[in-house]
Amino acid sequence: MPSWTVRRTGLPLLSLRCVDCRSESATTGEGRFRVNANGGRLDVWLLVRCVDCDRTNKLTVHERAAVGSFDPAVLDGYHANDLDLVTSRLLDPALARRHHFTLDWRDAWRLDAPTVPIDHAWPIGSKVVFDAPVPLHPDRLLARGLGLSRSEVARRIKADVSLRRPRNTDFAFTLMPV
């Protein structure tokens, strides 16, 4: 059976409290940086917007860093609002810790899973491949892909990882017959 793939469909929301409306969600939108130069030093911020009131907030990516310390390609990426650079900074755990936010992946991923052939020999082995580091509970992911309840997944799936702990790296599983 071919492998299943978890793909990112967009950038996740940030669980970050707004100072104006107290909403708990923010978005990076299309992904924009603000770069400010002062005396050979650069400040770089990732701009985020409250989903409820549209208030813009800045998350510090670099503060008072020497211009010469930047790779020219990265600096160009900041100026051009490169989406891959936005994604890598947004997924940086140090940035999340520094600004006290978590990522909400609810509507930012999809599962590409082949259907399980009825006439296939049992047990059926496969693996889940993550194209993006989307943290998911394997039991919920497998239940969604197979159309089973989580309790039935617990009974019928043998995996090389804990099914109840979130993960964002590849794993293999075997679907046992009923």
CSV table of C-alpha atoms in Angstrom, one decimal:
chain,number,residue,atom,x,y,z
A,1,MET,CA,0.0,0.0,0.0
A,2,PRO,CA,1.4,3.4,-0.9
A,3,SER,CA,2.4,5.8,1.9
A,4,TRP,CA,0.2,8.5,3.3
A,5,THR,CA,1.3,12.1,3.2
A,6,VAL,CA,0.5,15.0,5.5
A,7,ARG,CA,0.8,18.2,3.5
A,8,ARG,CA,0.7,21.8,4.7
A,9,THR,CA,-2.0,23.8,2.9
A,10,GLY,CA,-1.2,27.1,4.5
A,11,LEU,CA,0.4,28.8,7.4
A,12,PRO,CA,-1.0,27.9,10.8
A,13,LEU,CA,-2.7,30.5,13.0
A,14,LEU,CA,-0.9,31.7,16.1
A,15,SER,CA,-2.4,31.3,19.5
A,16,LEU,CA,-1.5,34.8,20.7
A,17,ARG,CA,-3.6,37.1,22.8
A,18,CYS,CA,-4.5,40.5,21.2
A,19,VAL,CA,-3.9,43.5,23.4
A,20,ASP,CA,-6.9,45.3,22.0
A,21,CYS,CA,-9.8,42.9,21.7
A,22,ARG,CA,-8.3,39.9,23.8
A,23,SER,CA,-8.9,37.5,20.9
A,24,GLU,CA,-6.6,34.5,21.1
A,25,SER,CA,-5.8,34.1,17.4
A,26,ALA,CA,-3.5,35.9,15.0
A,27,THR,CA,-2.4,35.2,11.4
A,28,THR,CA,0.7,36.0,9.4
A,29,GLY,CA,-1.6,36.6,6.4
A,30,GLU,CA,0.5,36.4,3.2
A,31,GLY,CA,3.6,36.7,5.4
A,32,ARG,CA,5.4,40.0,5.7
A,33,PHE,CA,8.5,41.2,7.4
A,34,ARG,CA,9.4,44.7,8.5
A,35,VAL,CA,13.1,45.6,8.3
A,36,ASN,CA,14.5,48.7,9.9
A,37,ALA,CA,18.1,49.8,9.5
A,38,ASN,CA,19.8,52.2,12.0
A,39,GLY,CA,23.6,52.8,12.0
A,40,GLY,CA,24.7,49.5,10.5
A,41,ARG,CA,22.3,47.5,12.6
A,42,LEU,CA,19.1,45.8,11.6
A,43,ASP,CA,15.9,45.0,13.3
A,44,VAL,CA,13.6,42.4,11.6
A,45,TRP,CA,10.1,41.8,12.7
A,46,LEU,CA,7.5,39.3,11.5
A,47,LEU,CA,4.1,41.0,11.2
A,48,VAL,CA,1.0,39.3,12.5
A,49,ARG,CA,-2.6,40.4,12.5
A,50,CYS,CA,-5.4,39.7,15.0
A,51,VAL,CA,-8.1,37.6,13.2
A,52,ASP,CA,-10.9,39.5,15.0
A,53,CYS,CA,-9.9,43.2,15.0
A,54,ASP,CA,-7.1,43.3,12.4
A,55,ARG,CA,-4.6,44.9,14.8
A,56,THR,CA,-1.0,44.4,13.6
A,57,ASN,CA,1.6,43.2,16.0
A,58,LYS,CA,5.4,42.7,15.4
A,59,LEU,CA,7.3,39.6,16.5
A,60,THR,CA,11.0,40.3,16.8
A,61,VAL,CA,13.1,38.0,14.6
A,62,HIS,CA,16.4,39.9,14.9
A,63,GLU,CA,17.2,42.8,17.1
A,64,ARG,CA,20.0,45.3,16.6
A,65,ALA,CA,22.0,42.7,14.5
A,66,ALA,CA,25.0,43.8,12.4
A,67,VAL,CA,24.1,44.1,8.7
A,68,GLY,CA,27.3,42.1,7.9
A,69,SER,CA,26.1,39.2,10.0
A,70,PHE,CA,23.3,38.4,7.6
A,71,ASP,CA,23.6,36.0,4.7
A,72,PRO,CA,22.8,38.2,1.6
A,73,ALA,CA,20.2,35.7,0.4
A,74,VAL,CA,18.4,35.8,3.8
A,75,LEU,CA,18.5,39.6,3.9
A,76,ASP,CA,17.0,39.7,0.4
A,77,GLY,CA,14.4,37.2,1.6
A,78,TYR,CA,13.4,39.6,4.4
A,79,HIS,CA,13.1,42.5,2.0
A,80,ALA,CA,11.1,40.4,-0.5
A,81,ASN,CA,8.8,38.8,2.1
A,82,ASP,CA,9.9,35.4,1.0
A,83,LEU,CA,7.2,32.9,2.0
A,84,ASP,CA,9.7,30.1,2.7
A,85,LEU,CA,11.5,32.4,5.1
A,86,VAL,CA,8.3,33.4,6.8
A,87,THR,CA,7.5,29.8,7.2
A,88,SER,CA,10.9,28.9,8.6
A,89,ARG,CA,10.8,31.8,11.1
A,90,LEU,CA,7.2,31.0,12.1
A,91,LEU,CA,8.1,27.3,12.8
A,92,ASP,CA,11.2,28.3,14.8
A,93,PRO,CA,10.6,27.1,18.4
A,94,ALA,CA,12.8,29.9,19.8
A,95,LEU,CA,10.6,32.6,18.3
A,96,ALA,CA,7.5,30.9,19.7
A,97,ARG,CA,9.1,30.7,23.2
A,98,ARG,CA,10.3,34.3,23.1
A,99,HIS,CA,6.9,35.6,22.1
A,100,HIS,CA,4.8,33.1,24.1
A,101,PHE,CA,2.7,31.7,21.2
A,102,THR,CA,1.8,28.3,20.0
A,103,LEU,CA,0.7,27.3,16.5
A,104,ASP,CA,-2.8,26.2,15.7
A,105,TRP,CA,-2.7,23.8,12.7
A,106,ARG,CA,-6.4,23.1,12.6
A,107,ASP,CA,-7.1,24.2,9.0
A,108,ALA,CA,-3.6,24.4,7.7
A,109,TRP,CA,-3.0,20.8,6.6
A,110,ARG,CA,-4.5,17.9,4.6
A,111,LEU,CA,-4.0,14.1,4.5
A,112,ASP,CA,-3.4,12.5,1.1
A,113,ALA,CA,-4.2,8.8,1.8
A,114,PRO,CA,-5.0,6.1,-0.6
A,115,THR,CA,-8.1,4.0,-0.1
A,116,VAL,CA,-7.6,0.7,1.5
A,117,PRO,CA,-8.5,-2.0,-1.1
A,118,ILE,CA,-11.0,-4.5,0.2
A,119,ASP,CA,-9.5,-7.5,-1.6
A,120,HIS,CA,-6.0,-6.7,-0.3
A,121,ALA,CA,-4.1,-9.3,1.7
A,122,TRP,CA,-4.2,-8.7,5.5
A,123,PRO,CA,-2.4,-7.3,7.4
A,124,ILE,CA,-1.8,-4.1,5.5
A,125,GLY,CA,1.4,-2.1,6.2
A,126,SER,CA,2.0,1.5,5.3
A,127,LYS,CA,3.7,4.6,6.5
A,128,VAL,CA,2.8,8.3,7.1
A,129,VAL,CA,5.2,10.8,5.7
A,130,PHE,CA,5.2,14.5,6.9
A,131,ASP,CA,5.9,17.1,4.2
A,132,ALA,CA,5.6,19.7,6.9
A,133,PRO,CA,6.1,19.5,10.7
A,134,VAL,CA,2.4,19.5,11.5
A,135,PRO,CA,2.0,18.0,15.0
A,136,LEU,CA,-0.8,15.5,15.0
A,137,HIS,CA,-1.9,12.6,17.2
A,138,PRO,CA,-1.4,9.4,15.1
A,139,ASP,CA,-4.6,7.8,16.4
A,140,ARG,CA,-6.7,10.8,15.2
A,141,LEU,CA,-4.9,11.0,11.9
A,142,LEU,CA,-5.3,7.2,11.2
A,143,ALA,CA,-9.0,7.4,12.3
A,144,ARG,CA,-9.6,10.2,9.8
A,145,GLY,CA,-7.8,8.4,7.0
A,146,LEU,CA,-9.4,5.0,7.5
A,147,GLY,CA,-12.8,6.2,8.5
A,148,LEU,CA,-12.6,4.4,11.8
A,149,SER,CA,-13.3,5.4,15.4
A,150,ARG,CA,-10.2,6.1,17.6
A,151,SER,CA,-11.0,3.1,19.7
A,152,GLU,CA,-11.1,0.8,16.7
A,153,VAL,CA,-7.8,2.3,15.5
A,154,ALA,CA,-6.3,1.5,19.0
A,155,ARG,CA,-7.5,-2.2,18.5
A,156,ARG,CA,-6.5,-2.6,14.8
A,157,ILE,CA,-3.4,-0.6,14.4
A,158,LYS,CA,0.1,-1.7,15.3
A,159,ALA,CA,2.6,1.2,15.0
A,160,ASP,CA,6.3,1.9,15.7
A,161,VAL,CA,5.2,4.9,17.8
A,162,SER,CA,2.8,5.8,20.5
A,163,LEU,CA,-0.6,6.5,18.9
A,164,ARG,CA,-1.7,8.9,21.6
A,165,ARG,CA,1.3,11.3,21.6
A,166,PRO,CA,1.5,14.1,19.0
A,167,ARG,CA,4.3,13.8,16.5
A,168,ASN,CA,5.4,15.6,13.3
A,169,THR,CA,7.8,13.0,11.9
A,170,ASP,CA,7.3,9.9,9.7
A,171,PHE,CA,6.1,6.6,11.2
A,172,ALA,CA,5.0,3.2,10.0
A,173,PHE,CA,1.9,1.3,10.9
A,174,THR,CA,0.1,-2.0,10.2
A,175,LEU,CA,-3.7,-2.3,9.9
A,176,MET,CA,-4.8,-5.7,11.3
A,177,PRO,CA,-8.0,-7.5,10.1
A,178,VAL,CA,-11.1,-7.3,12.1
